[in-house]
CSV table of C-alpha atoms in Angstrom, one decimal:
chain,number,residue,atom,x,y,z
A,1,GLY,CA,-10.0,8.5,-12.8
A,2,ASN,CA,-9.0,4.8,-12.6
A,3,SER,CA,-9.6,2.9,-9.4
A,4,VAL,CA,-10.2,-0.5,-8.0
A,5,THR,CA,-12.4,-1.5,-5.1
A,6,GLN,CA,-12.1,-4.9,-3.6
A,7,MET,CA,-13.7,-6.8,-0.8
A,8,GLU,CA,-12.3,-6.0,2.6
A,9,GLY,CA,-10.9,-8.8,4.6
A,10,PRO,CA,-9.7,-10.7,6.3
A,11,VAL,CA,-11.3,-13.8,4.9
A,12,THR,CA,-11.0,-17.0,6.8
A,13,LEU,CA,-12.1,-20.3,5.3
A,14,SER,CA,-11.7,-24.0,6.0
A,15,GLU,CA,-9.8,-26.1,3.6
A,16,GLU,CA,-11.8,-27.2,0.5
A,17,ALA,CA,-14.2,-24.3,0.9
A,18,PHE,CA,-15.3,-22.1,-2.0
A,19,LEU,CA,-13.7,-18.7,-2.3
A,20,THR,CA,-15.0,-15.5,-3.8
A,21,ILE,CA,-13.2,-12.2,-3.5
A,22,ASN,CA,-15.1,-9.4,-5.1
A,23,CYS,CA,-13.5,-6.7,-7.2
A,24,THR,CA,-15.0,-3.8,-9.1
A,25,TYR,CA,-13.4,-1.1,-11.1
A,26,THR,CA,-13.8,2.4,-12.5
A,27,ALA,CA,-11.8,3.2,-15.6
A,28,THR,CA,-11.6,6.0,-18.1
A,29,GLY,CA,-10.4,3.8,-21.0
A,30,TYR,CA,-10.2,0.1,-21.8
A,31,PRO,CA,-8.4,-1.5,-18.9
A,32,SER,CA,-6.6,-4.8,-18.6
A,33,LEU,CA,-7.4,-6.5,-15.3
A,34,PHE,CA,-5.2,-8.5,-13.0
A,35,TRP,CA,-5.1,-10.5,-9.8
A,36,TYR,CA,-1.9,-10.5,-7.9
A,37,VAL,CA,-1.0,-12.6,-4.9
A,38,GLN,CA,1.4,-11.8,-2.1
A,39,TYR,CA,2.8,-14.5,0.1
A,40,PRO,CA,4.3,-13.5,3.5
A,41,GLY,CA,7.7,-11.8,3.1
A,42,GLU,CA,7.5,-11.7,-0.7
A,43,GLY,CA,6.6,-9.4,-3.5
A,44,LEU,CA,3.5,-9.4,-5.6
A,45,GLN,CA,3.2,-12.2,-8.1
A,46,LEU,CA,0.8,-12.2,-11.1
A,47,LEU,CA,-1.9,-14.8,-10.5
A,48,LEU,CA,-4.1,-14.2,-13.6
A,49,LYS,CA,-5.1,-11.6,-16.1
A,50,ALA,CA,-7.8,-10.7,-18.6
A,51,THR,CA,-7.3,-8.1,-21.3
A,52,LYS,CA,-10.8,-7.6,-22.7
A,53,ALA,CA,-14.5,-8.0,-21.9
A,54,ASP,CA,-15.7,-11.6,-21.3
A,55,ASP,CA,-12.1,-12.9,-21.1
A,56,LYS,CA,-11.6,-15.5,-18.3
A,57,GLY,CA,-8.2,-15.6,-16.6
A,58,SER,CA,-7.3,-18.8,-14.8
A,59,ASN,CA,-4.3,-20.2,-13.0
A,60,LYS,CA,-3.7,-22.7,-10.1
A,61,GLY,CA,-7.5,-23.3,-9.8
A,62,PHE,CA,-8.3,-19.6,-9.5
A,63,GLU,CA,-10.6,-18.0,-12.1
A,64,ALA,CA,-11.8,-14.5,-12.8
A,65,THR,CA,-14.0,-13.2,-15.6
A,66,TYR,CA,-13.8,-9.7,-17.0
A,67,ARG,CA,-17.4,-8.4,-16.8
A,68,LYS,CA,-17.8,-5.1,-18.6
A,69,GLU,CA,-21.5,-4.7,-17.9
A,70,THR,CA,-20.9,-4.9,-14.1
A,71,THR,CA,-17.4,-3.5,-14.2
A,72,SER,CA,-16.2,-6.5,-12.1
A,73,PHE,CA,-13.5,-9.1,-12.0
A,74,HIS,CA,-14.3,-11.3,-9.1
A,75,LEU,CA,-11.8,-14.0,-8.1
A,76,GLU,CA,-13.0,-17.5,-7.4
A,77,LYS,CA,-11.6,-20.9,-6.5
A,78,GLY,CA,-13.7,-24.0,-6.0
A,79,SER,CA,-11.6,-25.6,-3.3
A,80,VAL,CA,-9.0,-23.7,-1.3
A,81,GLN,CA,-5.9,-25.1,0.3
A,82,VAL,CA,-3.9,-24.0,3.3
A,83,SER,CA,-1.2,-23.0,0.8
A,84,ASP,CA,-3.5,-20.4,-0.7
A,85,SER,CA,-3.2,-18.3,2.4
A,86,ALA,CA,-1.9,-15.0,1.2
A,87,VAL,CA,-3.0,-11.4,0.4
A,88,TYR,CA,-4.8,-11.0,-2.9
A,89,PHE,CA,-4.8,-7.8,-4.9
A,90,CYS,CA,-7.0,-6.8,-7.8
A,91,ALA,CA,-5.5,-4.4,-10.2
A,92,LEU,CA,-6.4,-2.6,-13.4
A,93,ASN,CA,-4.1,-1.1,-16.1
A,94,VAL,CA,-5.0,1.7,-18.5
A,95,ASP,CA,-2.0,2.8,-20.7
A,96,ASN,CA,0.8,3.3,-18.2
A,97,ASP,CA,-1.5,3.6,-15.1
A,98,MET,CA,-1.6,0.5,-12.9
A,99,ARG,CA,-3.9,0.7,-9.9
A,100,PHE,CA,-4.2,-1.8,-7.1
A,101,GLY,CA,-7.1,-2.5,-4.7
A,102,ALA,CA,-6.5,-2.5,-1.0
A,103,GLY,CA,-5.8,-6.2,-0.8
A,104,THR,CA,-7.8,-9.0,0.8
A,105,ARG,CA,-6.0,-11.3,3.3
A,106,LEU,CA,-7.1,-14.9,3.0
A,107,THR,CA,-6.4,-17.4,5.7
A,108,VAL,CA,-7.2,-21.1,5.0
A,109,LYS,CA,-7.4,-23.4,8.0
A,110,PRO,CA,-6.9,-27.1,7.9
B,1,GLU,CA,12.6,-17.3,-15.4
B,2,PRO,CA,14.1,-13.8,-15.2
B,3,GLU,CA,13.2,-11.8,-12.1
B,4,VAL,CA,13.4,-8.3,-10.6
B,5,THR,CA,16.0,-8.2,-7.8
B,6,GLN,CA,16.2,-5.6,-5.0
B,7,THR,CA,18.8,-4.8,-2.5
B,8,PRO,CA,19.1,-4.6,0.4
B,9,SER,CA,16.3,-6.7,1.7
B,10,HIS,CA,16.2,-4.7,4.9
B,11,GLN,CA,17.5,-1.2,5.5
B,12,VAL,CA,17.5,0.5,8.9
B,13,THR,CA,18.3,4.2,9.0
B,14,GLN,CA,18.0,7.2,11.3
B,15,MET,CA,15.6,10.0,10.6
B,16,GLY,CA,17.1,12.6,8.4
B,17,GLN,CA,19.6,10.3,6.7
B,18,GLU,CA,19.6,9.6,3.0
B,19,VAL,CA,18.9,6.1,1.7
B,20,ILE,CA,19.2,4.6,-1.7
B,21,LEU,CA,17.2,1.5,-2.6
B,22,ARG,CA,18.5,-0.5,-5.5
B,23,CYS,CA,16.7,-2.5,-8.1
B,24,VAL,CA,17.8,-4.5,-11.1
B,25,PRO,CA,14.8,-4.8,-13.5
B,26,ILE,CA,14.3,-7.6,-16.0
B,27,SER,CA,16.8,-7.0,-18.7
B,28,ASN,CA,14.6,-6.4,-21.7
B,29,HIS,CA,11.9,-4.4,-19.9
B,30,LEU,CA,11.5,-0.7,-20.7
B,31,TYR,CA,9.1,0.6,-18.0
B,32,PHE,CA,10.2,0.8,-14.4
B,33,TYR,CA,8.2,1.6,-11.2
B,34,TRP,CA,8.4,2.0,-7.5
B,35,TYR,CA,5.6,1.2,-5.2
B,36,ARG,CA,5.4,1.2,-1.4
B,37,GLN,CA,3.4,-0.8,1.0
B,38,ILE,CA,2.9,0.2,4.7
B,39,LEU,CA,2.3,-2.6,7.2
B,40,GLY,CA,1.3,-5.1,4.5
B,41,GLN,CA,-1.6,-2.9,3.5
B,42,LYS,CA,-2.4,-1.0,0.3
B,43,VAL,CA,0.1,-1.0,-2.5
B,44,GLU,CA,0.8,2.7,-3.3
B,45,PHE,CA,2.2,3.9,-6.5
B,46,LEU,CA,5.2,6.2,-6.2
B,47,VAL,CA,6.7,6.8,-9.7
B,48,SER,CA,7.0,5.4,-13.2
B,49,PHE,CA,10.1,5.8,-15.4
B,50,TYR,CA,10.5,5.3,-19.1
B,51,ASN,CA,13.1,6.4,-21.6
B,52,ASN,CA,15.4,7.8,-18.8
B,53,GLU,CA,12.8,10.1,-17.4
B,54,ILE,CA,9.9,10.1,-15.0
B,55,SER,CA,6.6,9.5,-16.8
B,56,GLU,CA,4.3,9.8,-13.8
B,57,LYS,CA,4.5,10.3,-10.1
B,58,SER,CA,2.1,10.4,-7.2
B,59,GLU,CA,1.6,13.0,-4.6
B,60,ILE,CA,3.7,10.8,-2.2
B,61,PHE,CA,6.7,11.3,-4.5
B,62,ASP,CA,7.7,14.8,-3.3
B,63,ASP,CA,11.0,16.6,-3.5
B,64,GLN,CA,12.6,14.2,-1.0
B,65,PHE,CA,12.3,11.4,-3.5
B,66,SER,CA,14.3,10.9,-6.7
B,67,VAL,CA,14.9,8.0,-9.1
B,68,GLU,CA,17.8,7.3,-11.4
B,69,ARG,CA,18.9,4.7,-13.9
B,70,PRO,CA,22.6,5.2,-13.6
B,71,ASP,CA,23.6,2.5,-16.0
B,72,GLY,CA,21.9,-0.1,-18.3
B,73,SER,CA,20.8,-2.3,-15.5
B,74,ASN,CA,20.2,-0.5,-12.2
B,75,PHE,CA,17.2,1.5,-11.2
B,76,THR,CA,17.4,3.4,-7.8
B,77,LEU,CA,15.1,5.2,-5.5
B,78,LYS,CA,16.7,7.8,-3.3
B,79,ILE,CA,15.1,9.4,-0.2
B,80,ARG,CA,17.1,12.5,0.7
B,81,SER,CA,16.1,13.0,4.3
B,82,THR,CA,14.1,10.1,5.7
B,83,LYS,CA,11.1,10.6,8.0
B,84,LEU,CA,9.5,8.1,10.4
B,85,GLU,CA,6.6,7.8,8.1
B,86,ASP,CA,8.8,6.6,5.2
B,87,SER,CA,9.0,3.3,7.0
B,88,ALA,CA,7.5,0.8,4.6
B,89,MET,CA,8.2,-2.0,2.1
B,90,TYR,CA,9.4,-0.5,-1.1
B,91,PHE,CA,8.8,-2.6,-4.3
B,92,CYS,CA,10.4,-2.2,-7.6
B,93,ALA,CA,8.6,-3.4,-10.7
B,94,SER,CA,9.2,-3.5,-14.4
B,95,ARG,CA,7.5,-4.5,-17.6
B,96,TRP,CA,8.1,-4.7,-21.3
B,97,VAL,CA,5.1,-2.7,-22.6
B,98,THR,CA,2.5,-0.6,-20.9
B,99,ASN,CA,-0.4,-3.1,-21.0
B,100,SER,CA,1.7,-6.1,-19.9
B,101,PRO,CA,1.8,-7.4,-16.3
B,102,LEU,CA,4.1,-5.9,-13.8
B,103,HIS,CA,6.9,-8.0,-12.5
B,104,PHE,CA,7.8,-7.2,-8.9
B,105,GLY,CA,10.9,-7.7,-6.8
B,106,ASN,CA,10.7,-9.0,-3.3
B,107,GLY,CA,11.0,-5.6,-1.8
B,108,THR,CA,13.2,-3.6,0.6
B,109,ARG,CA,11.9,-3.2,4.1
B,110,LEU,CA,12.9,0.3,5.2
B,111,THR,CA,12.8,1.1,8.9
B,112,VAL,CA,13.4,4.7,9.9
B,113,THR,CA,14.2,5.2,13.6
């Protein structure tokens, strides 16, 4: 079946620190991969996506590269800000099946 | 930018009562979904809906749950007889085609007392 495993949190960083949130997947077909972000009291918002192997998704300083050989889609940001504090969800989609990871809560302290 | 809207934002109900959660998906989207999230944790798939019928549902989506698209704009989730464990955030989502990103509403917080 299709599933996503992501790094458990919570993650606490100081402002300007480097961020990595690991995500690996298992899929029966050819998935598209996504990162969603959820700010307090809000729904999930698409952060970035990649639709095929070696694609790099990027947005707001965040990046993730679709690695088929390691079945991974790790999220990175070079310098986090307090405003990046949120819950981050890795997700995969195969046909009509969208699966989410358990979410990683990030807190960035000034 | 068009968005998915959900009402109400918060619903409190007594155990055993019926609730209807409402969603207006983005107008040109064809695929509709309900997810739930308990205590800000994992986002759990409930059901997907396409062409006026359920295309997939999870084991959570038992006989107490139903979905409907009563007109061209609304998409509803009904829970016939709520249980305490139904307390959660319920998110509606929609998308244009099956491999495009999901667009989520801001959710309805359901509290069953």
